[in-house]
XYZ file of C-alpha atoms in Angstrom:
563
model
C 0.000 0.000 0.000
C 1.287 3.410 -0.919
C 0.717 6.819 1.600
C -1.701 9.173 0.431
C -1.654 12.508 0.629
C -5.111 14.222 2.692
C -5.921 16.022 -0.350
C -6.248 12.678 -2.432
C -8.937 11.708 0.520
C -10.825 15.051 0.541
C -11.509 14.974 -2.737
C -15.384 14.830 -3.964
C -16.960 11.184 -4.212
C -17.675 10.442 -7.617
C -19.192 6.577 -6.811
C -19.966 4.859 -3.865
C -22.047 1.478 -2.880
C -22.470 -1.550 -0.756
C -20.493 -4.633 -2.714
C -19.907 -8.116 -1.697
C -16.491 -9.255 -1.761
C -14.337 -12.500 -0.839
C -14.493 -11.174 2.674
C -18.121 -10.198 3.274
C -20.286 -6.882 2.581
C -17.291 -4.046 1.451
C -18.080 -0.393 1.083
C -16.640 1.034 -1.985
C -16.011 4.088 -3.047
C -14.452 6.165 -5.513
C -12.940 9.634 -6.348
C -10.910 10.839 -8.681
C -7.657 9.760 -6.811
C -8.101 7.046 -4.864
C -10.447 3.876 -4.981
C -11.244 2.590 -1.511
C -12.929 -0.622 -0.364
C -12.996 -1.249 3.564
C -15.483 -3.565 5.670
C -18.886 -2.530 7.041
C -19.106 -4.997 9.994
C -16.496 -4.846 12.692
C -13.883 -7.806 13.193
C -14.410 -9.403 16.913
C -11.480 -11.211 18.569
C -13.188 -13.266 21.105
C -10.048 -14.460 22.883
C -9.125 -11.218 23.359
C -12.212 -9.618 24.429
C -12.426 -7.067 22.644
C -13.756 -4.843 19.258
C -11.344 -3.721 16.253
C -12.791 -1.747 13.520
C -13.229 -3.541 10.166
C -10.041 -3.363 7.619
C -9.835 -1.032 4.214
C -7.405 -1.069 1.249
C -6.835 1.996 -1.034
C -5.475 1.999 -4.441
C -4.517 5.705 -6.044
C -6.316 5.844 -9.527
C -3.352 6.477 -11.284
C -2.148 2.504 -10.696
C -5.427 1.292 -11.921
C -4.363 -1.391 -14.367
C -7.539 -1.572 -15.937
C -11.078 -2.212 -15.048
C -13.570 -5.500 -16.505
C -17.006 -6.739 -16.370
C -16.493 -10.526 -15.162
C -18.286 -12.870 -17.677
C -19.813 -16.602 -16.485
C -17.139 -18.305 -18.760
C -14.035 -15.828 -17.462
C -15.358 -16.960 -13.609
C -15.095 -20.422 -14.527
C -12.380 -20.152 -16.313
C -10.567 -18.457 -13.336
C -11.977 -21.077 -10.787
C -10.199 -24.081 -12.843
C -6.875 -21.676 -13.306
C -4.223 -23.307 -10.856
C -1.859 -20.152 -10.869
C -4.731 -17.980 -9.351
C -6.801 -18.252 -6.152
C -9.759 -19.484 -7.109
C -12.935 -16.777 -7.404
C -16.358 -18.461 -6.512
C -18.676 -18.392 -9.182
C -21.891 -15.796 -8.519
C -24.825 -16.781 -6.766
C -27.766 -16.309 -7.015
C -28.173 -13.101 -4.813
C -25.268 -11.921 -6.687
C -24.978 -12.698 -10.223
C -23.028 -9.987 -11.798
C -19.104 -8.777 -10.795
C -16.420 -6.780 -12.030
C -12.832 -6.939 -11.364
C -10.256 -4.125 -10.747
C -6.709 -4.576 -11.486
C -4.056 -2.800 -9.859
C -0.126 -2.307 -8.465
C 0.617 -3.647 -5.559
C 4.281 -2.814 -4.385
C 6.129 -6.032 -2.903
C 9.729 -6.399 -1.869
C 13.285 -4.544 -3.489
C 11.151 -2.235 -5.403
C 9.185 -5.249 -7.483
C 5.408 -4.597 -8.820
C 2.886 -6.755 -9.350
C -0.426 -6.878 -10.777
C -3.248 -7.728 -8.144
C -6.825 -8.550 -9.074
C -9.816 -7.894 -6.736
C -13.278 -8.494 -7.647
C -16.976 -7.643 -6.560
C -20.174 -8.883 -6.666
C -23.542 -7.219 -6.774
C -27.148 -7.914 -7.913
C -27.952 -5.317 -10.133
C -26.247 -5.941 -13.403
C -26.668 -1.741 -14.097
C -24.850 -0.948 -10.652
C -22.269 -3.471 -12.049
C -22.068 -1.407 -15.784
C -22.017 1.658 -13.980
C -18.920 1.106 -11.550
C -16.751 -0.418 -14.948
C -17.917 2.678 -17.280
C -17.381 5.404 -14.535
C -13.559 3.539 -13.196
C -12.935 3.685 -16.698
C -13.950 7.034 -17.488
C -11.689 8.427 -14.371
C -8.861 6.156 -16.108
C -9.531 7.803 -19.536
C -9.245 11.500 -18.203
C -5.080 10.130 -17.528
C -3.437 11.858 -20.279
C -0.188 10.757 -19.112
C -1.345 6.919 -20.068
C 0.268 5.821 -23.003
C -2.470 4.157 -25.971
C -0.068 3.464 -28.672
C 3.770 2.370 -28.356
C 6.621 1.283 -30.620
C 8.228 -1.907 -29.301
C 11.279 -3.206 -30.220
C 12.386 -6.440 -29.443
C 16.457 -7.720 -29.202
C 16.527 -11.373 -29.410
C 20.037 -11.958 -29.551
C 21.238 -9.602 -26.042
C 21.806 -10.956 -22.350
C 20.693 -14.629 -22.248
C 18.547 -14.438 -25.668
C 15.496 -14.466 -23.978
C 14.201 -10.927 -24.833
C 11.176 -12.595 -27.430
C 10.092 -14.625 -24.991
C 9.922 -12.460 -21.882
C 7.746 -9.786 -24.515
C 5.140 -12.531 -25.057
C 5.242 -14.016 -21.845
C 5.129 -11.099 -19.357
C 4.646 -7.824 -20.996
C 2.416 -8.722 -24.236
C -0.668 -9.663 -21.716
C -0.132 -6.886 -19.273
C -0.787 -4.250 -22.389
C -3.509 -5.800 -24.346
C -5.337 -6.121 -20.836
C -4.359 -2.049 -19.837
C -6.105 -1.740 -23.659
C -2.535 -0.371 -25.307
C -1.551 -0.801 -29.044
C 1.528 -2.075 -30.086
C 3.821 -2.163 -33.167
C 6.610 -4.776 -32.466
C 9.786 -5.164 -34.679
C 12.177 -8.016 -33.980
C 15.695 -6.111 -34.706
C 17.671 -8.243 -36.843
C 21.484 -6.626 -36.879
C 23.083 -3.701 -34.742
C 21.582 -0.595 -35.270
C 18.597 -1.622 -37.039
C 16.442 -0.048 -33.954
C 18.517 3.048 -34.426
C 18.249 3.250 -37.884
C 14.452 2.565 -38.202
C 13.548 5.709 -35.757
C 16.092 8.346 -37.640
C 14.656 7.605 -40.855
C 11.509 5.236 -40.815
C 9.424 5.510 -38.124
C 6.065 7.381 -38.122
C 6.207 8.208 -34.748
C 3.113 10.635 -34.483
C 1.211 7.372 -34.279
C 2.581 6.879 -30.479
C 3.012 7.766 -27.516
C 6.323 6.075 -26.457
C 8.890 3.998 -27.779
C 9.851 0.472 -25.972
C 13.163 -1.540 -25.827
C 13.117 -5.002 -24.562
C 16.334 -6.035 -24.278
C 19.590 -4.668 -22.632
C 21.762 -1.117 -21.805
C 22.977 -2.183 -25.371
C 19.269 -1.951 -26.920
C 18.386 1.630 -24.790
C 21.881 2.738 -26.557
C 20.145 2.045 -29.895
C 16.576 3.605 -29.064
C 18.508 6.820 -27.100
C 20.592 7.774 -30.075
C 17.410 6.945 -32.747
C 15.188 9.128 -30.839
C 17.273 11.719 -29.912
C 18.751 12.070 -33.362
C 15.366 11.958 -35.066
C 14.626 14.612 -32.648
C 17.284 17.135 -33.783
C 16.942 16.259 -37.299
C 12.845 17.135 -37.319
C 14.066 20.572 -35.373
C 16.733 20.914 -38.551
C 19.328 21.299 -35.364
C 22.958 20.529 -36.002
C 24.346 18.252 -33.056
C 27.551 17.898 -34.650
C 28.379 21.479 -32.736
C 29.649 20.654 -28.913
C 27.931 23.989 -28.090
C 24.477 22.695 -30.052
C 21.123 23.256 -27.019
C 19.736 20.193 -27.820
C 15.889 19.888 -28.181
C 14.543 17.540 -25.723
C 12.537 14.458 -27.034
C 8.919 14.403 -26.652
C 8.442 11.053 -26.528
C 8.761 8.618 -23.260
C 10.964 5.708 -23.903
C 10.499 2.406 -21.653
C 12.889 -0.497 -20.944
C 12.307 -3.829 -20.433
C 15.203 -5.163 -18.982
C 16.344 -8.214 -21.083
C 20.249 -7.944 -20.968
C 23.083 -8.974 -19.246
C 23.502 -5.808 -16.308
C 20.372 -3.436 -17.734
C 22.065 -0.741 -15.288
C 19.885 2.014 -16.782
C 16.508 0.217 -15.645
C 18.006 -0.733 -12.508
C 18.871 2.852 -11.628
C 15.563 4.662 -12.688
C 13.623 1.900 -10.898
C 15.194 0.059 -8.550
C 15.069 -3.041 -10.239
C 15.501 -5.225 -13.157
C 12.044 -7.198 -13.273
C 9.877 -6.964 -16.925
C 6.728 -7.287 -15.061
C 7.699 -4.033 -13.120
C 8.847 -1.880 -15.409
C 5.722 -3.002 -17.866
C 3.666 -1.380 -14.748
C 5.913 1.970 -15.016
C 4.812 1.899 -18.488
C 1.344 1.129 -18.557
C 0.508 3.648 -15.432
C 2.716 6.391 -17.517
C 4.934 7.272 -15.435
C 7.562 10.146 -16.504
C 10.839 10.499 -15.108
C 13.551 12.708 -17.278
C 17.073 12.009 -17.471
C 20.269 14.204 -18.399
C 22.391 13.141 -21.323
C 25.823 13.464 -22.328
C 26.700 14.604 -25.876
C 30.349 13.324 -26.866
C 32.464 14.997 -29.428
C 35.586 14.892 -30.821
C 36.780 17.771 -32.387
C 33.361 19.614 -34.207
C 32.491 15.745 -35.067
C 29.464 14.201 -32.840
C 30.430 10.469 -31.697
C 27.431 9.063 -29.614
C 25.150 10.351 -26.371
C 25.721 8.580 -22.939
C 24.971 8.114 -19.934
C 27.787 6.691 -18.822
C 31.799 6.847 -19.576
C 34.696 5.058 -19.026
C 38.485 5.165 -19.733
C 41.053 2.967 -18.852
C 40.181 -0.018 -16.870
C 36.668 -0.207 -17.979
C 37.239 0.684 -21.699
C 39.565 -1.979 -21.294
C 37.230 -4.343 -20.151
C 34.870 -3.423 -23.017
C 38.060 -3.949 -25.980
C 38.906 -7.291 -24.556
C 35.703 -8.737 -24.462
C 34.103 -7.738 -27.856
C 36.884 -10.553 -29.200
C 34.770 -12.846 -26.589
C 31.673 -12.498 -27.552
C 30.964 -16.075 -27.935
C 31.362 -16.500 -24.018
C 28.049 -14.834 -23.734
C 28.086 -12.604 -20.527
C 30.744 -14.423 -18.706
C 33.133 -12.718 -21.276
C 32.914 -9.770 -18.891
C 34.095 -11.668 -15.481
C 37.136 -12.931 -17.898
C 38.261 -9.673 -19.330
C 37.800 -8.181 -16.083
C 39.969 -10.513 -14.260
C 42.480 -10.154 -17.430
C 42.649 -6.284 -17.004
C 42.642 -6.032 -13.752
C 45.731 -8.253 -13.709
C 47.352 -6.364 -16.481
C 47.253 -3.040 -14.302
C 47.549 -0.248 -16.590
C 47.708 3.130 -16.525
C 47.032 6.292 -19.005
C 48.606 9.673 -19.059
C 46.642 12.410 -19.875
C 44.664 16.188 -18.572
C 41.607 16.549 -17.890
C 39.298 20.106 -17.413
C 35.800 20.329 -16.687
C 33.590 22.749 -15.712
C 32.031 22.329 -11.751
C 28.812 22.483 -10.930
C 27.665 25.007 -8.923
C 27.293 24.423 -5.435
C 23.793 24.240 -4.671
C 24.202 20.953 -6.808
C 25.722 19.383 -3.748
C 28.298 16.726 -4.363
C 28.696 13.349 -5.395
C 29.518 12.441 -1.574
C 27.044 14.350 0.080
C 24.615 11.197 0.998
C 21.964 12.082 -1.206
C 20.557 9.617 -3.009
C 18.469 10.472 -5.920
C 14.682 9.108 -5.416
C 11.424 9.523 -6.941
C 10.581 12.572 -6.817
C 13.928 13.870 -6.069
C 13.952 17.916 -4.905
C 17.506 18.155 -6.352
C 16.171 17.136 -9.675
C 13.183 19.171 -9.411
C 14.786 21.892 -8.509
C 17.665 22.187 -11.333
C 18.010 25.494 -13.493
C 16.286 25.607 -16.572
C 18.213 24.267 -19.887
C 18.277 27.315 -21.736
C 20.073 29.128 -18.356
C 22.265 26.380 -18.039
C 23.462 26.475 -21.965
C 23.825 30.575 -21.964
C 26.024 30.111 -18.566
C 28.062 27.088 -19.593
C 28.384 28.618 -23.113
C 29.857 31.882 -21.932
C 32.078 29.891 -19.795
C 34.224 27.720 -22.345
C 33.742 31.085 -24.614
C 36.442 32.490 -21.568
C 37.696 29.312 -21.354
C 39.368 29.505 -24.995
C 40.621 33.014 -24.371
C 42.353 33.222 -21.545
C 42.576 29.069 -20.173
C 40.932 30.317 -16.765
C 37.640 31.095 -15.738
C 35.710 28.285 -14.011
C 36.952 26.007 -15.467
C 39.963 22.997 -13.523
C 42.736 20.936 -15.142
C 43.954 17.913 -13.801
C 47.286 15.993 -15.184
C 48.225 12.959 -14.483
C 48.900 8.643 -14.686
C 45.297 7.081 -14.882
C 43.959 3.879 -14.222
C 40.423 4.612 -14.738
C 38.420 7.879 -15.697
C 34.585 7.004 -15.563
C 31.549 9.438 -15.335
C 28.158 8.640 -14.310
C 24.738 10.654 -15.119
C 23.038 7.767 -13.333
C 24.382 5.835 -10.155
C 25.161 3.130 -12.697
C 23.997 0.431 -10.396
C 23.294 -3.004 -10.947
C 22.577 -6.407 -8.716
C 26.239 -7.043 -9.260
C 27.194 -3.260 -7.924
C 24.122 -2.140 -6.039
C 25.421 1.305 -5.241
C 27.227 1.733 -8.421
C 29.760 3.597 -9.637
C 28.888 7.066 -7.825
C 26.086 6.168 -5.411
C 24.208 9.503 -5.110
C 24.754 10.480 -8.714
C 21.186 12.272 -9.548
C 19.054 11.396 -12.655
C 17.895 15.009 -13.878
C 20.105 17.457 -12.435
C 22.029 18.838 -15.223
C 25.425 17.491 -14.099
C 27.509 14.013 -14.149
C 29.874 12.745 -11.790
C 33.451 12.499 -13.002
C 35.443 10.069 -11.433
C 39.354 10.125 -11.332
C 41.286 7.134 -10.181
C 45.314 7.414 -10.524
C 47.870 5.592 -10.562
C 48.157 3.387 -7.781
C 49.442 -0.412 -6.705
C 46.963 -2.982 -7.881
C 45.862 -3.761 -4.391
C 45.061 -0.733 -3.863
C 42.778 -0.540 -6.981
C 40.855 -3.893 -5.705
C 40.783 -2.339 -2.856
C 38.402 0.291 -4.631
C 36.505 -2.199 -6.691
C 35.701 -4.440 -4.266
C 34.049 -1.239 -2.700
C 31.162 -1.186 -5.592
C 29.682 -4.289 -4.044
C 29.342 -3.154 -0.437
C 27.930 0.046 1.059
C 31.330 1.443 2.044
C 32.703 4.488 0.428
C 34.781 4.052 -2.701
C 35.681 7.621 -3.378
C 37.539 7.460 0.256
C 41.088 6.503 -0.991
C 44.018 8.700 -1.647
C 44.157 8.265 -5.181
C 40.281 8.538 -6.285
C 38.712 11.937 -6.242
C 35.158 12.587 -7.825
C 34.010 16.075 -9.452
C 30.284 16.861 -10.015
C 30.321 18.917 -13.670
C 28.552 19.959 -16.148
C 31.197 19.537 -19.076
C 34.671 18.303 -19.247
C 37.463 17.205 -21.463
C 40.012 14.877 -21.689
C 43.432 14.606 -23.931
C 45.670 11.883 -23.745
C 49.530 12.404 -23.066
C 50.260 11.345 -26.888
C 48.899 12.263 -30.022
C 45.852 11.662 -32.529
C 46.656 11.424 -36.077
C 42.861 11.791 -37.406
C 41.322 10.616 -40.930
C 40.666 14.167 -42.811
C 38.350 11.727 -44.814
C 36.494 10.020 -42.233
C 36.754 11.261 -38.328
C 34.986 8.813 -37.082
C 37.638 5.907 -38.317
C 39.774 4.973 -35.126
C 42.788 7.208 -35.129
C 46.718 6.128 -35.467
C 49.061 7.408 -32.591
C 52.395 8.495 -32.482
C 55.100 9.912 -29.916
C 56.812 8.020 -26.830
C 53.352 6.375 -25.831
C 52.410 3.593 -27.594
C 49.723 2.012 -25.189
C 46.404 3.308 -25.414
C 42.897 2.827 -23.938
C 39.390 3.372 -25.618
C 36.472 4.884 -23.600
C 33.100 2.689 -22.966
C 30.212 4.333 -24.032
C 27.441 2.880 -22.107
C 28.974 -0.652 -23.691
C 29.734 0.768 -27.128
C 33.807 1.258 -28.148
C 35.169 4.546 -28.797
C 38.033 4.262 -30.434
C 38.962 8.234 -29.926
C 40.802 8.930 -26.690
C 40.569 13.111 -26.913
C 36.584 13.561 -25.817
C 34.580 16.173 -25.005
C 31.362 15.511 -22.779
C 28.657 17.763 -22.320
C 25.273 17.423 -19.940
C 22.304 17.696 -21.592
C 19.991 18.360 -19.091
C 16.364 16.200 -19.496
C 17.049 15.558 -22.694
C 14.768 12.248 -22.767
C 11.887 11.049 -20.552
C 11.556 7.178 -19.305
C 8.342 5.247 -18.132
C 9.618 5.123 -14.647
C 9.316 7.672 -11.497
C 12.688 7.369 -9.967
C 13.462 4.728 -7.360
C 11.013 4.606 -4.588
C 11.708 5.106 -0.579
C 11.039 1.598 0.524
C 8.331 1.488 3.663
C 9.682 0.161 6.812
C 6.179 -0.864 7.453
C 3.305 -2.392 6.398
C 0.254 0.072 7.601
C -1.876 -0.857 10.397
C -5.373 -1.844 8.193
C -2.742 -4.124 6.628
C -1.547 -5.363 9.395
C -5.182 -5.807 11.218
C -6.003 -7.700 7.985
C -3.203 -10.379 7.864
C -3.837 -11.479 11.281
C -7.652 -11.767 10.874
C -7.958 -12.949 7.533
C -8.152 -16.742 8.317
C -11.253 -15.868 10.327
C -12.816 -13.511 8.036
C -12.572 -16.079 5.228
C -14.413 -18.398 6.988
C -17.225 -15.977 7.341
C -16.527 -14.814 4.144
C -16.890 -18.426 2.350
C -20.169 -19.097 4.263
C -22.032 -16.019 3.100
C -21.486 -16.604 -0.374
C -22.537 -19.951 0.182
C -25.834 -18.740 1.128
């Protein structure tokens, strides 16, 4: 059960009537925010002595799943069902019953999709409460009607068909939502359909079943379909980037799916199919990477060094499946190198807090909601690499130095593997990203800070990490780039005393170009999900009154609709 604000309960009654239910005589009742069913007779514990007033259960409107007239043959059907509790067929007294289905929040964040259904006599009482629910469901503009699904077969463990048809599939066609579905059949092709193919006034969101891999594909489609439509050219590092106005939703189908786990706390289909069917809307900053005046790909997360690494070895793996990762990790770790290079970037300004102040980014996060607006932030970080170019000062820092790892995180980067990630209170929508600089150091020392990502202790507190909240920043490697005057995007050659290199991991995609520059796009896309929720330490006390009594209220219950 979720808590409810006192305005959602002081809001006008739109329907409200006596009902039978598993448990006896309910009184229902409905507004336009909540729905409410609680007993009418009180619950007696004779051992005890004493009265206790009947239990209630409240759903917000807003996770209605979707509302049904029950039909004889679905009520039998359902009785002979072995994966359901059974639901008595209607008596006599009460022949007609709807059912209303709804999220119901269980453990580490997971939804589920709970049925409840009621009985009355009068088959217009019955019509009335499915057409009006429905109605107060329709009036949800945020609810998506028509969505654009694509489907990787081939990512994470190959089962992304499979968990489509199994889990997600039924969940839409019973919330009433449309889908187009295209089975990708190369790299890219998701990509490439929404620059150039897709009609996508025909929905209201775009869907990627599969893993961080198959959001890469939708992020860069949508966002680049976005710019082109706006005749905006994001080649420019400087470009104010037009924000996409459709949602995209992930259903995690991969080997980590770290961008799922760390807009909604975890990586379950059947939950995130919720996020997308109640339409929930959470944006998320972007970075924009360039080399040069040449665009190379939006991310959400970076990494040179160890975990670019990581990423070069095991593309020649790839027929390990996902235990190529565990192999090149142990292989890289063990080879211990290091990268010369500077880095600048631009801070964030203070109010941003920093990526150790305890924070933790959460639905409905204040930082988030609070952050300047994009055109501010453009005009301010503009003017400062404008004085950054004349004079090498301003607000800007420089850092030089022997590297192990340079990563930076828009999103806590978390995972079941890594459950606080790679910066732990990292926020979704605030307009910055946390760069993270680990140097040189002896390789204990460095698995000393890795083995910190799977534990809740601190893995910025070493000597030779530091972390930078920013809003931009640049790196350039000790040697030199010889680039392609015909093709920039082409890995480059290198020459002077350095002849080891590293590539940077773009949100599991190789760049081959060392010298980067990143810059925050702030909300630049919108997800179906709402942020990671604060979980209750508690169940409420109606729930709590109605686990320990339900054994005797069933019994009551059963004989009554016996009668």
């Amino acid at each position: 059960m979720t808590r409810l604000s006192g305005s959602m309960e002081r809001q006008p009654t739109i329907l409200s009537s006596e009902l039978r239910h598993k448990r006896g005589v309910v009184e229902v009742s409905l507004n336009s925010c909540i729905f409410v069913w609680k007993s009418k007779e009180k619950l007696r514990q004779a051992s005890c002595g004493f009265s206790q007033s009947g239990w209630s259960h409240t759903v917000k409107v807003c996770e209605i799943v979707a509302v049904h007239k029950v039909k004889d043959e679905d009520q039998e059907d359902t009785h002979n069902r072995k994966s359901r509790k059974k639901i008595k067929p209607p008596t006599q007294l009460y022949p007609h019953a709807f059912t209303v289905s709804y999220v119901r929040r269980t453990r580490q964040h997971q939804w589920r999709c709970s049925d409840v259904t009621f009985h009355c006599a009068d088959p217009g009482l019955c019509e009335q409460w499915v057409r009006v629910t429905n109605e107060q469901l329709s009036i949800l503009a945020s609810r998506p009607r028509s969505l654009l699904v694509y489907i990787n077969p081939y990512g994470g463990k190959r089962r992304g068909t499979s968990i489509y048809e199994q889990k997600v599939a039924p969940m839409f066609r019973r919330a009433g939502i449309s889908t187009d579905v295209i089975v990708t059949e190369r790299a890219n092709h998701a990509r490439d359909h929404l620059e150039t193919e897709a009609d996508l006034d025909k929905y209201d969101g775009v869907v990627c079943v599969g893993g961080d891999g198959m959001f890469s594909e939708v992020l860069h489609g949508l966002v680049t379909r976005t710019q082109t439509d706006h005749h905006l050219n994001y080649n420019q590092p400087d470009a104010e980037l037009v924000p996409c106005s459709l949602r995209i939703g992930i259903i995690p189908a991969g080997s980590t799916d770290c961008v799922c786990f760390a807009t909604v706390g975890t990586n379950d289909p059947i939950t995130s199919a919720l996020h997308i069917i109640v339409g929930d809307s959470q944006p998320m900053d972007v970075c924009s990477v360039h080399h040069g005046e040449t665009f190379l790909r939006y991310s959400v997360s970076l990494g040179y060094g160890f975990y670019g690494d990581v990423l070069a070895d095991s593309e020649r793996k790839r027929w390990l499946g996902p235990a190529r990762y565990d192999l090149s990790g142990v292989k890289t770790f063990l080879s211990h190198n290091y990268y010369e290079g500077t880095v600048s970037f631009l801070p964030a300004e203070d109010n941003m807090g920093n990526p150790r102040d305890k924070l933790q980014c959460r639905a409905g996060c204040s930082v988030c909601r609070h952050k300047r607006s994009s055109k501010d932030q453009h005009s301010e970080m503009s003017e400062e690499q404008e004085n950054f170019g004349r004079d090498g000062s301003s607000g800007w820092k420089e850092i030089h130095g022997k590297f192990i790892a340079i990563n930076a995180a828009s999103i806590s980067c978390a995972c079941p593997r890594s459950p606080q990630g790679l910066s732990p209170f990292a926020h979704l929508a605030d307009g910055t990203t946390d760069l993270i600089l680990v140097r040189k150091c002896s390789r204990f020392d460095f698995f000393r800070h890795l083995l910190r990502h799977t534990n809740k202790d601190d893995q910025f507190d070493h000597s030779f990490v530091e972390v930078h909240r920013v809003q931009k920043f640049r790196f350039q490697p000790a040697h030199h780039e010889l680039i392609s005057a015909e093709n920039p995007k082409e890995p480059p050659a290198w020459t002077g005393c350095h002849t080891s290199k590293s590539s940077w991991n773009c949100d599991g995609e190789l760049l081959h170009h060392a010298a980067i520059q990143a810059s925050v796009q702030c909300q630049l896309i919108r997800l179906f999900a709402r942020g990671i929720e604060e979980q209750q330490q508690h169940l409420p006390e109606d729930h709590y009154t109605l686990r320990a009594l339900e054994s005797n209220m069933d019994k009551s219950a059963d004989s009554e609709l016996d009668m």
